[in-house]
mmCIF file of C-alpha atoms in Angstrom:
data_model
loop_
_atom_site.group_PDB
_atom_site.id
_atom_site.type_symbol
_atom_site.label_atom_id
_atom_site.label_comp_id
_atom_site.label_asym_id
_atom_site.label_seq_id
_atom_site.Cartn_x
_atom_site.Cartn_y
_atom_site.Cartn_z
ATOM 1 C CA GLY J 1 -0.215 0.034 0.080
ATOM 2 C CA GLU J 2 0.837 3.501 -0.183
ATOM 3 C CA SER J 3 2.729 5.097 2.883
ATOM 4 C CA VAL J 4 5.374 8.037 3.734
ATOM 5 C CA GLY J 5 7.594 7.255 6.268
ATOM 6 C CA LEU J 6 10.405 7.656 7.963
ATOM 7 C CA HIS J 7 13.994 5.704 7.943
ATOM 8 C CA LEU J 8 14.787 6.271 11.427
ATOM 9 C CA PRO J 9 12.981 6.819 14.540
ATOM 10 C CA THR J 10 15.660 8.642 16.465
ATOM 11 C CA LEU J 11 18.301 10.656 15.709
ATOM 12 C CA SER J 12 21.063 11.534 17.735
ATOM 13 C CA VAL J 13 24.082 14.446 16.730
ATOM 14 C CA GLN J 14 26.212 16.802 18.772
ATOM 15 C CA GLU J 15 25.474 20.566 18.729
ATOM 16 C CA GLY J 16 27.021 22.333 15.796
ATOM 17 C CA ASP J 17 26.839 19.364 13.731
ATOM 18 C CA ASN J 18 24.858 19.023 10.683
ATOM 19 C CA SER J 19 21.461 16.870 10.891
ATOM 20 C CA ILE J 20 19.531 14.657 8.437
ATOM 21 C CA ILE J 21 16.552 13.325 8.419
ATOM 22 C CA ASN J 22 15.184 11.101 5.841
ATOM 23 C CA CYS J 23 11.509 10.174 4.624
ATOM 24 C CA ALA J 24 10.668 7.582 1.874
ATOM 25 C CA TYR J 25 7.010 8.082 -0.201
ATOM 26 C CA SER J 26 5.530 5.151 -2.511
ATOM 27 C CA ASN J 27 3.122 7.807 -4.200
ATOM 28 C CA SER J 28 4.738 9.142 -7.455
ATOM 29 C CA ALA J 29 1.763 11.288 -8.231
ATOM 30 C CA SER J 30 2.253 13.037 -4.830
ATOM 31 C CA ASP J 31 3.209 16.671 -6.243
ATOM 32 C CA TYR J 32 3.643 18.567 -2.574
ATOM 33 C CA PHE J 33 5.869 17.720 0.187
ATOM 34 C CA ILE J 34 5.828 19.507 3.640
ATOM 35 C CA TRP J 35 8.041 19.037 6.906
ATOM 36 C CA TYR J 36 6.955 19.739 10.093
ATOM 37 C CA LYS J 37 8.567 20.457 13.486
ATOM 38 C CA GLN J 38 6.548 19.508 16.892
ATOM 39 C CA GLU J 39 7.888 20.099 20.179
ATOM 40 C CA SER J 40 6.811 18.905 22.905
ATOM 41 C CA GLY J 41 3.480 20.187 24.020
ATOM 42 C CA LYS J 42 2.617 21.787 20.944
ATOM 43 C CA GLY J 43 1.112 21.444 17.839
ATOM 44 C CA PRO J 44 2.947 20.801 14.552
ATOM 45 C CA GLN J 45 4.909 23.557 13.355
ATOM 46 C CA PHE J 46 5.447 24.611 9.527
ATOM 47 C CA ILE J 47 9.348 24.602 8.727
ATOM 48 C CA ILE J 48 9.836 24.242 4.700
ATOM 49 C CA ASP J 49 7.789 22.861 1.810
ATOM 50 C CA ILE J 50 8.776 21.673 -1.465
ATOM 51 C CA ARG J 51 6.806 21.254 -4.935
ATOM 52 C CA SER J 52 7.505 18.234 -7.101
ATOM 53 C CA ASN J 53 8.860 20.525 -10.041
ATOM 54 C CA MET J 54 11.665 21.502 -7.632
ATOM 55 C CA ASP J 55 14.505 18.932 -6.659
ATOM 56 C CA LYS J 56 15.481 21.446 -3.955
ATOM 57 C CA ARG J 57 14.919 24.455 -1.620
ATOM 58 C CA GLN J 58 16.675 26.570 0.983
ATOM 59 C CA GLY J 59 15.500 28.289 4.078
ATOM 60 C CA GLN J 60 17.098 29.429 7.064
ATOM 61 C CA ARG J 61 19.347 26.671 8.130
ATOM 62 C CA VAL J 62 17.011 23.946 6.398
ATOM 63 C CA THR J 63 17.232 22.290 2.992
ATOM 64 C CA VAL J 64 14.947 19.972 1.911
ATOM 65 C CA LEU J 65 16.050 17.575 -1.080
ATOM 66 C CA LEU J 66 13.311 15.591 -3.061
ATOM 67 C CA ASN J 67 14.636 13.119 -5.001
ATOM 68 C CA LYS J 68 11.997 11.969 -7.295
ATOM 69 C CA THR J 69 13.730 8.959 -8.732
ATOM 70 C CA VAL J 70 14.003 7.056 -5.720
ATOM 71 C CA LYS J 71 11.414 8.759 -4.049
ATOM 72 C CA HIS J 72 12.752 10.440 -1.437
ATOM 73 C CA LEU J 73 13.107 13.462 0.821
ATOM 74 C CA SER J 74 15.701 14.520 3.384
ATOM 75 C CA LEU J 75 15.597 17.568 5.857
ATOM 76 C CA GLN J 76 18.844 18.811 6.404
ATOM 77 C CA ILE J 77 19.679 21.313 9.131
ATOM 78 C CA ALA J 78 22.903 23.161 9.574
ATOM 79 C CA ALA J 79 24.700 23.680 12.883
ATOM 80 C CA THR J 80 21.772 21.926 15.196
ATOM 81 C CA GLN J 81 21.117 23.785 17.902
ATOM 82 C CA PRO J 82 19.479 22.638 21.325
ATOM 83 C CA GLY J 83 16.286 24.693 20.078
ATOM 84 C CA ASP J 84 16.062 21.908 17.475
ATOM 85 C CA SER J 85 15.487 18.963 19.776
ATOM 86 C CA ALA J 86 12.074 18.104 18.508
ATOM 87 C CA VAL J 87 9.687 15.573 16.441
ATOM 88 C CA TYR J 88 10.482 16.123 12.600
ATOM 89 C CA PHE J 89 7.574 14.818 10.427
ATOM 90 C CA CYS J 90 7.180 14.801 6.402
ATOM 91 C CA ALA J 91 3.869 14.921 4.815
ATOM 92 C CA GLU J 92 3.187 14.655 1.245
ATOM 93 C CA SER J 93 -0.100 15.773 -0.714
ATOM 94 C CA ARG J 94 -1.705 13.344 -3.023
ATOM 95 C CA GLY J 95 -3.565 15.530 -5.154
ATOM 96 C CA GLY J 96 -7.461 16.273 -4.718
ATOM 97 C CA GLY J 97 -9.034 18.965 -3.067
ATOM 98 C CA GLY J 98 -8.453 20.168 0.045
ATOM 99 C CA ASN J 99 -4.865 20.217 0.780
ATOM 100 C CA LYS J 100 -5.194 16.763 2.333
ATOM 101 C CA LEU J 101 -1.756 16.080 3.835
ATOM 102 C CA THR J 102 -0.556 12.324 4.252
ATOM 103 C CA PHE J 103 1.956 12.304 7.385
ATOM 104 C CA GLY J 104 4.672 10.173 8.282
ATOM 105 C CA THR J 105 5.676 8.516 11.296
ATOM 106 C CA GLY J 106 8.339 10.930 12.740
ATOM 107 C CA THR J 107 11.700 11.310 13.871
ATOM 108 C CA GLN J 108 12.791 12.347 17.150
ATOM 109 C CA LEU J 109 15.987 14.522 16.901
ATOM 110 C CA LYS J 110 18.125 14.659 19.963
ATOM 111 C CA VAL J 111 20.527 17.539 20.400
ATOM 112 C CA GLU J 112 23.434 16.505 22.691
ATOM 113 C CA LEU J 113 25.485 19.267 23.971
ATOM 114 C CA ASP B 1 -0.030 35.077 12.227
ATOM 115 C CA VAL B 2 -2.600 32.557 11.633
ATOM 116 C CA LYS B 3 -3.989 31.251 14.841
ATOM 117 C CA VAL B 4 -5.739 27.966 14.953
ATOM 118 C CA THR B 5 -7.496 27.463 19.014
ATOM 119 C CA GLN B 6 -8.556 24.159 20.502
ATOM 120 C CA SER B 7 -10.720 24.991 23.359
ATOM 121 C CA SER B 8 -9.372 22.412 25.662
ATOM 122 C CA ARG B 9 -5.630 21.402 26.098
ATOM 123 C CA TYR B 10 -6.463 18.536 28.157
ATOM 124 C CA LEU B 11 -9.951 16.577 28.638
ATOM 125 C CA VAL B 12 -10.789 13.811 30.660
ATOM 126 C CA LYS B 13 -14.238 11.525 30.000
ATOM 127 C CA ARG B 14 -15.690 8.900 30.638
ATOM 128 C CA THR B 15 -16.928 5.678 28.289
ATOM 129 C CA GLY B 16 -20.135 6.637 26.397
ATOM 130 C CA GLU B 17 -19.739 10.088 26.934
ATOM 131 C CA LYS B 18 -20.600 12.491 24.126
ATOM 132 C CA VAL B 19 -17.739 14.382 23.534
ATOM 133 C CA PHE B 20 -16.953 17.922 21.908
ATOM 134 C CA LEU B 21 -13.923 19.388 20.744
ATOM 135 C CA GLU B 22 -13.694 22.489 19.490
ATOM 136 C CA CYS B 23 -11.119 24.542 17.303
ATOM 137 C CA VAL B 24 -11.595 28.272 15.999
ATOM 138 C CA GLN B 25 -9.279 29.506 13.152
ATOM 139 C CA ASP B 26 -8.826 33.486 12.921
ATOM 140 C CA MET B 27 -7.627 33.447 9.187
ATOM 141 C CA ASP B 28 -10.427 33.164 7.163
ATOM 142 C CA HIS B 29 -9.517 29.918 5.783
ATOM 143 C CA GLU B 30 -11.783 27.756 3.546
ATOM 144 C CA ASN B 31 -10.074 24.767 4.592
ATOM 145 C CA MET B 32 -10.297 22.712 8.440
ATOM 146 C CA PHE B 33 -8.999 19.428 9.299
ATOM 147 C CA TRP B 34 -8.786 17.025 12.308
ATOM 148 C CA TYR B 35 -6.020 14.489 12.912
ATOM 149 C CA ARG B 36 -5.454 12.336 15.553
ATOM 150 C CA GLN B 37 -1.855 11.872 16.968
ATOM 151 C CA ASP B 38 -0.915 8.582 18.250
ATOM 152 C CA PRO B 39 2.461 7.273 19.269
ATOM 153 C CA GLY B 40 4.747 5.252 16.358
ATOM 154 C CA LEU B 41 1.370 6.173 14.494
ATOM 155 C CA GLY B 42 1.900 10.175 13.351
ATOM 156 C CA LEU B 43 -0.892 11.963 12.441
ATOM 157 C CA ARG B 44 -3.983 10.041 10.912
ATOM 158 C CA LEU B 45 -6.597 12.476 9.181
ATOM 159 C CA ILE B 46 -10.300 11.656 10.615
ATOM 160 C CA TYR B 47 -12.200 14.570 8.858
ATOM 161 C CA PHE B 48 -11.939 17.347 6.767
ATOM 162 C CA SER B 49 -14.072 20.204 5.545
ATOM 163 C CA TYR B 50 -13.713 22.461 2.394
ATOM 164 C CA ASP B 51 -16.850 24.955 3.325
ATOM 165 C CA VAL B 52 -19.389 26.102 5.636
ATOM 166 C CA LYS B 53 -21.863 22.835 6.221
ATOM 167 C CA MET B 54 -19.536 20.556 4.070
ATOM 168 C CA LYS B 55 -17.522 17.650 5.388
ATOM 169 C CA GLU B 56 -15.427 14.852 4.151
ATOM 170 C CA LYS B 57 -14.122 11.640 5.613
ATOM 171 C CA GLY B 58 -10.855 10.926 6.164
ATOM 172 C CA ASP B 59 -8.907 7.722 6.797
ATOM 173 C CA ILE B 60 -9.954 6.995 10.232
ATOM 174 C CA PRO B 61 -13.452 8.606 10.523
ATOM 175 C CA GLU B 62 -15.405 5.877 12.624
ATOM 176 C CA GLY B 63 -16.607 6.392 15.965
ATOM 177 C CA TYR B 64 -16.430 10.119 14.896
ATOM 178 C CA SER B 65 -18.509 13.156 13.245
ATOM 179 C CA VAL B 66 -18.100 16.683 12.376
ATOM 180 C CA SER B 67 -19.960 19.991 12.625
ATOM 181 C CA ARG B 68 -18.978 23.281 10.699
ATOM 182 C CA GLU B 69 -21.487 25.944 10.660
ATOM 183 C CA LYS B 70 -19.436 28.721 10.799
ATOM 184 C CA LYS B 71 -16.320 28.958 8.082
ATOM 185 C CA GLU B 72 -13.938 29.713 11.332
ATOM 186 C CA ARG B 73 -14.884 27.264 13.787
ATOM 187 C CA PHE B 74 -14.584 23.214 12.906
ATOM 188 C CA SER B 75 -16.043 20.479 15.838
ATOM 189 C CA LEU B 76 -15.279 17.413 16.513
ATOM 190 C CA ILE B 77 -17.963 15.024 18.069
ATOM 191 C CA LEU B 78 -17.687 11.538 19.996
ATOM 192 C CA GLU B 79 -20.970 10.517 19.975
ATOM 193 C CA SER B 80 -19.757 7.642 22.563
ATOM 194 C CA ALA B 81 -16.276 7.985 23.370
ATOM 195 C CA SER B 82 -14.309 4.689 23.776
ATOM 196 C CA THR B 83 -11.057 4.523 25.565
ATOM 197 C CA ASN B 84 -9.024 3.628 22.106
ATOM 198 C CA GLN B 85 -10.265 7.079 21.305
ATOM 199 C CA THR B 86 -8.120 8.469 23.692
ATOM 200 C CA SER B 87 -5.433 10.366 21.871
ATOM 201 C CA MET B 88 -3.948 13.607 21.082
ATOM 202 C CA TYR B 89 -6.030 15.555 18.748
ATOM 203 C CA LEU B 90 -4.997 18.313 16.446
ATOM 204 C CA CYS B 91 -6.911 20.454 14.561
ATOM 205 C CA ALA B 92 -5.616 22.512 11.446
ATOM 206 C CA SER B 93 -6.608 24.996 8.851
ATOM 207 C CA SER B 94 -5.618 26.000 5.362
ATOM 208 C CA SER B 95 -6.257 28.468 2.632
ATOM 209 C CA GLY B 96 -8.727 27.247 -0.283
ATOM 210 C CA GLN B 97 -5.475 27.503 -2.442
ATOM 211 C CA ALA B 98 -3.980 24.350 -4.124
ATOM 212 C CA ASN B 99 -0.790 23.197 -1.902
ATOM 213 C CA GLU B 100 -0.919 25.065 0.915
ATOM 214 C CA LYS B 101 0.382 24.435 4.256
ATOM 215 C CA LEU B 102 -1.463 23.583 7.304
ATOM 216 C CA PHE B 103 -1.656 25.390 10.171
ATOM 217 C CA PHE B 104 -2.273 23.603 13.497
ATOM 218 C CA GLY B 105 -3.516 24.001 16.567
ATOM 219 C CA SER B 106 -1.529 22.843 20.078
ATOM 220 C CA GLY B 107 -3.568 19.508 20.304
ATOM 221 C CA THR B 108 -6.346 18.369 22.750
ATOM 222 C CA GLN B 109 -5.047 15.365 25.002
ATOM 223 C CA LEU B 110 -8.225 13.172 25.501
ATOM 224 C CA SER B 111 -8.351 10.518 27.968
ATOM 225 C CA VAL B 112 -11.380 8.438 27.916
ATOM 226 C CA LEU B 113 -11.412 5.990 30.978
#
C-alpha cells in the first residue's frame, strides 16, 4: 500500500553538527511535500515545503531535498542547536482538493551538548 | 500570524460520554481538518471540511462526526467515547489554494476512562 515513512525513529547529533532526517514516499503522484517540527506539548509547526517541480529548496538553516527517482525526501538542518530538539514529520499531498496531507510517523531529533 | 485555537488542552471523559472538541481559526481559511496523533503512528486524518456545512471523511472516521456551521469553527464529536479514542487531537486549517501548508492548533489530549 501507499505510505509515507521515515527511515529512523530517533536521531542524535552533537550541537553544531549538521542533521539529516530522511523520509520515503511511495506515491509517485504526490506533488507537494512538507516538513513539520513538533516540540513537546505543542502542535506541529511548518518548517519548509517543496513542490514536485523542484529538487532542492533552502530556508534559514534548513534545506529540503527531493529525489523523485527514488521517492526520497530529506531535511537538512545546519549547525544544529538545542532548540532544534523535537519530532520532525514529513508529509505529502496526494492531490485532490482541500490540501489533504498524509503524514509520516516522525523522527525524534535529540541534540547533545 | 494564523491562529488556530483548540478549546481544551486536556480533557478527561468517561466511556460512553458524548465529547465535543472545538476548534477556531482566525484567518478566514476555507479548509479545516481534524487529526489524531498516537505514538508510532504519526498524524492520521479523521475528517476535513472544504467549506461551511461541508465535510468529508478522512482515513479513520469511524466513531467520529464533525460539524462546521460557521467558517471559522470546526467541531469534532465523539458520539460515545471509548477507551481506544484516548489520543492527542490536532485541529488544522489552510487556505483554499492548492498545495498550501496547514496551520495547527496546540492539540487536545483526550483521556477516556
